[in-house]
Amino acid sequence: MTERKKLVAGNWKMNGSRASADEIRAMIQGAEALRSQVEMAICPPAVLAGLAGDLVSGSALGLGGQDCHAEPAGAFTGDISAEMWADVGARYVLVGHSERRTAYGETSETVRAKAGAVLRAGLQPIICLGERLSEREAGETLSVIAEQLERSTPVPDETGGIVIAYEPVWAIGTGLTPTLAQVAEAHGRLRQALRARLGARGEGVRILYGGSVKPDNAAGLMSTPDVDGALVGGASLKAADFLAIARACAGR
Ligand code: 13P
C-alpha cells in the first residue's frame, strides 16, 4: 500500500495579527516534536506571510497561502500569485475553498487554473471541495464531489504534489461533522476518482478532511480510512488546539 504522510494544515482565514507570532512559535515547537509522523502547515492571511515565513523558515512547520491568482504577475490589483507565495517560503496554497467558491463565484475551472499555477510555482495546491447541505439531503454528495474533483484538478501531466481537502460546506464553522461512515464513503469516492484521473499516482495523493475538526473529534476523524490529515479552520488559531489535533492525527 502507498504510504501517505499525514498533513495537518491550519486555515486562519481572515484572522490573526502580528501578535500571533507567539502562537506560531509554539506551533513550531510542537511541529518539531511530531515531524517524523505528521507534516504541519499554517495558512495565515497574506499580510502575515512575511512574518510567518521568517518564523517558520527551516522549521518543521510549513507555510501556505489561502488563495492565489492563476497568472504569475501583472495588472491584477489586490491579487497574489503562486510565485509570490513561493518567494516568501510557502510550500502550499489553498485553492477553491468553499468561501471563495461562494463569495467570489469561483468555478471549478478557475480553481483548476489556480491549482495549475501553484504547481508551476513548484508548490503543492490543496484543492478544496465539498457538497452543500441541499446536495447531501438530495443524495447527491458522491456525484457532486467526484465532479468537483474531476473539474478542479489539473490535467494529469501537470500533476505532481496535489492535495485534496474534502470539506462539506455545511460542516464548516458550524460544529457539525458527518458521521465517520459518511466521511469514509466520501473519501473512498474521491480516491476512486483520483485513480480514474491520475492512474497509479492517484494512490499517493493525500485527501484531508475539513469542517469543524476539533481536539475532541480529531482522533476518530483521523483514523477513518482514506483520511490523510485535516484542514482546520477555527481550531488552528490557538497552538494548544492545533497541536492537539496534530497529535491525534499522529495517533498520540
Ligand atoms: P472550521 O474548522 O472552522 O469548521 O473551518 C474549516 C475550514 O473551512 C478550513 O478550511
XYZ file of C-alpha atoms and ligand atoms in Angstrom:
262
model
C 0.000 0.000 0.000
C 1.211 3.523 -0.804
C 2.477 5.432 2.223
C 0.923 8.856 2.547
C 2.381 11.052 5.279
C -0.416 12.819 7.098
C -0.772 16.587 6.756
C -2.486 18.911 9.223
C -2.963 22.378 7.761
C -4.443 25.393 9.529
C -6.558 27.819 7.506
C -6.571 31.017 9.521
C -8.987 32.716 7.101
C -9.268 36.473 7.907
C -7.909 36.108 11.440
C -4.625 36.810 13.197
C -2.229 39.725 13.506
C 1.461 40.340 14.144
C 0.692 39.445 17.759
C 0.102 35.863 16.530
C 3.897 35.384 16.426
C 3.863 33.739 19.875
C 1.265 31.196 18.755
C 3.351 30.476 15.659
C 6.463 29.899 17.789
C 4.517 27.429 19.963
C 3.234 25.671 16.843
C 6.793 25.365 15.515
C 7.900 23.685 18.747
C 5.013 21.235 18.609
C 5.557 20.536 14.923
C 9.215 19.663 15.589
C 8.147 17.023 18.106
C 5.746 15.452 15.607
C 7.791 15.861 12.446
C 8.501 12.192 11.847
C 4.793 11.348 11.943
C 2.849 14.352 10.674
C 3.520 17.295 8.384
C 2.071 20.563 9.675
C 1.430 23.909 7.999
C -0.355 27.189 8.649
C -2.059 29.355 6.066
C -2.210 32.847 7.582
C -3.604 35.953 5.859
C -1.261 37.218 3.138
C -0.145 40.310 5.099
C 1.339 37.981 7.720
C 3.156 35.839 5.159
C 6.496 37.618 5.513
C 6.434 37.454 9.302
C 5.239 33.832 9.347
C 7.652 32.842 6.567
C 10.607 34.190 8.559
C 9.458 32.465 11.745
C 8.873 29.036 10.190
C 11.934 29.140 7.934
C 13.950 25.927 8.338
C 11.438 24.503 10.837
C 9.015 21.578 10.697
C 6.060 23.982 10.342
C 5.215 24.727 6.728
C 3.637 27.879 5.327
C 0.726 28.051 2.922
C -1.318 30.693 1.146
C -5.120 30.846 1.284
C -5.588 31.623 -2.409
C -3.661 32.834 -5.449
C -4.143 34.271 -8.923
C -3.546 31.961 -11.887
C -1.143 34.416 -13.585
C 2.457 34.771 -12.356
C 2.432 38.612 -12.316
C 0.659 41.571 -13.852
C -2.067 44.187 -13.503
C -4.321 42.347 -11.041
C -4.919 44.797 -8.201
C -5.191 43.119 -4.828
C -4.145 39.671 -6.048
C -1.172 37.494 -5.132
C 0.491 34.954 -7.419
C 1.673 31.455 -6.602
C 5.212 32.626 -7.407
C 4.883 35.278 -4.666
C 3.860 32.591 -2.194
C 6.941 30.601 -3.225
C 9.077 33.711 -2.710
C 8.049 34.015 0.962
C 8.810 30.340 1.569
C 5.366 28.761 1.213
C 5.003 25.059 0.407
C 1.236 25.019 -0.159
C -1.577 27.202 -1.462
C -5.242 26.510 -0.752
C -7.400 26.802 -3.854
C -11.160 26.535 -4.275
C -12.148 26.942 -0.641
C -15.956 26.954 -0.424
C -15.885 30.501 0.934
C -14.170 31.611 -2.263
C -16.386 29.469 -4.491
C -19.457 31.012 -2.813
C -18.446 34.608 -2.038
C -16.322 35.199 -5.156
C -18.124 32.942 -7.608
C -15.058 30.785 -8.310
C -15.864 27.910 -10.641
C -14.071 24.583 -10.699
C -12.391 25.717 -13.930
C -10.952 28.779 -12.128
C -9.841 26.512 -9.310
C -8.098 24.171 -11.753
C -6.223 27.106 -13.334
C -5.116 28.270 -9.885
C -4.031 24.746 -8.915
C -2.005 24.560 -12.139
C -0.378 27.889 -11.235
C 0.586 26.541 -7.810
C 2.243 23.509 -9.418
C 4.003 25.785 -11.928
C 5.482 27.686 -8.953
C 6.783 24.408 -7.520
C 4.309 24.343 -4.616
C 1.511 21.968 -3.648
C -2.078 23.073 -4.234
C -4.564 21.996 -1.584
C -7.686 21.737 -3.723
C -10.829 22.188 -1.614
C -14.214 20.760 -2.496
C -17.355 19.546 -0.768
C -21.136 19.333 -1.037
C -23.737 21.802 0.232
C -26.395 20.674 2.685
C -29.088 20.668 -0.012
C -26.918 18.382 -2.152
C -26.357 15.986 0.747
C -30.070 15.945 1.512
C -30.823 15.193 -2.136
C -28.448 12.195 -2.023
C -26.067 13.845 -4.493
C -22.937 14.070 -2.336
C -20.815 11.447 -4.081
C -21.594 12.598 -7.597
C -21.107 16.285 -6.684
C -17.683 15.786 -5.114
C -16.476 13.414 -7.845
C -17.438 16.014 -10.450
C -15.764 18.815 -8.494
C -12.589 16.741 -8.287
C -12.671 15.959 -11.988
C -13.145 19.617 -12.966
C -10.908 21.252 -10.305
C -7.848 19.011 -10.663
C -5.215 19.910 -13.268
C -4.758 17.540 -16.198
C -2.570 14.526 -15.373
C 0.726 15.667 -16.887
C 0.660 18.847 -14.778
C 0.014 16.876 -11.633
C 2.749 16.439 -9.093
C 2.095 17.058 -5.464
C -1.572 17.874 -5.308
C -3.548 17.543 -2.088
C -7.354 17.294 -1.914
C -9.359 18.687 1.012
C -12.882 17.345 1.410
C -14.848 19.992 3.292
C -18.617 19.547 3.410
C -19.893 23.153 3.210
C -22.455 22.542 5.977
C -19.725 21.327 8.367
C -17.561 24.459 8.043
C -17.687 26.629 11.143
C -20.908 25.004 12.352
C -19.684 22.435 14.874
C -21.442 19.777 12.764
C -19.489 16.901 11.222
C -20.509 13.996 9.013
C -20.567 10.562 10.628
C -17.337 8.615 10.278
C -19.116 6.309 7.839
C -20.094 9.311 5.701
C -16.508 10.597 5.796
C -15.163 7.171 4.792
C -17.678 6.960 1.947
C -16.785 10.422 0.596
C -13.024 9.873 0.864
C -13.369 6.448 -0.771
C -15.248 8.031 -3.678
C -12.576 10.732 -4.035
C -9.814 8.095 -4.004
C -11.623 6.243 -6.771
C -11.946 9.485 -8.788
C -8.236 10.216 -8.278
C -7.302 6.758 -9.548
C -9.532 7.245 -12.579
C -7.939 10.637 -13.300
C -4.297 10.023 -12.400
C -3.855 6.268 -12.577
C -1.454 4.793 -10.046
C -0.342 8.301 -8.988
C -3.833 8.883 -7.592
C -2.925 6.477 -4.823
C -0.260 8.843 -3.477
C -2.474 11.956 -3.284
C -3.421 12.974 0.238
C -7.095 13.576 0.965
C -7.632 15.817 4.003
C -10.901 16.161 5.886
C -12.017 19.665 6.894
C -15.080 21.075 8.648
C -15.330 21.571 12.421
C -12.256 19.470 13.231
C -11.577 19.974 16.956
C -9.295 18.312 19.526
C -12.184 16.163 20.776
C -13.294 14.741 17.415
C -9.915 14.574 15.652
C -8.907 11.071 16.754
C -11.997 9.467 15.204
C -11.862 11.501 12.006
C -8.123 10.990 11.547
C -8.316 7.207 11.892
C -11.048 6.902 9.258
C -9.943 5.052 6.086
C -8.533 7.279 3.346
C -8.333 10.331 5.641
C -4.761 11.573 5.284
C -4.936 14.575 7.577
C -7.008 17.639 8.346
C -7.688 21.144 7.098
C -8.539 23.032 10.269
C -10.207 26.440 10.491
C -11.145 27.920 13.871
C -9.175 25.405 15.938
C -5.941 26.266 14.094
C -5.672 29.757 15.597
C -4.509 28.559 19.007
C -1.365 26.441 19.233
C -2.801 24.247 22.009
C -5.818 23.154 19.954
C -3.959 22.892 16.658
C -1.242 20.734 18.221
C -3.815 18.549 19.976
C -5.353 17.839 16.559
C -1.924 17.084 15.063
C -1.160 14.699 17.939
C -4.491 12.925 17.372
C -3.533 12.658 13.714
C -0.230 11.071 14.744
C -2.176 8.587 16.878
C -0.861 10.012 20.159
P -13.654 25.139 10.683
O -12.605 24.174 11.165
O -13.647 26.436 11.440
O -15.001 24.494 10.582
O -13.236 25.563 9.181
C -12.933 24.564 8.269
C -12.368 25.190 7.060
O -13.055 25.858 6.309
C -10.928 25.008 6.800
O -10.595 25.398 5.509
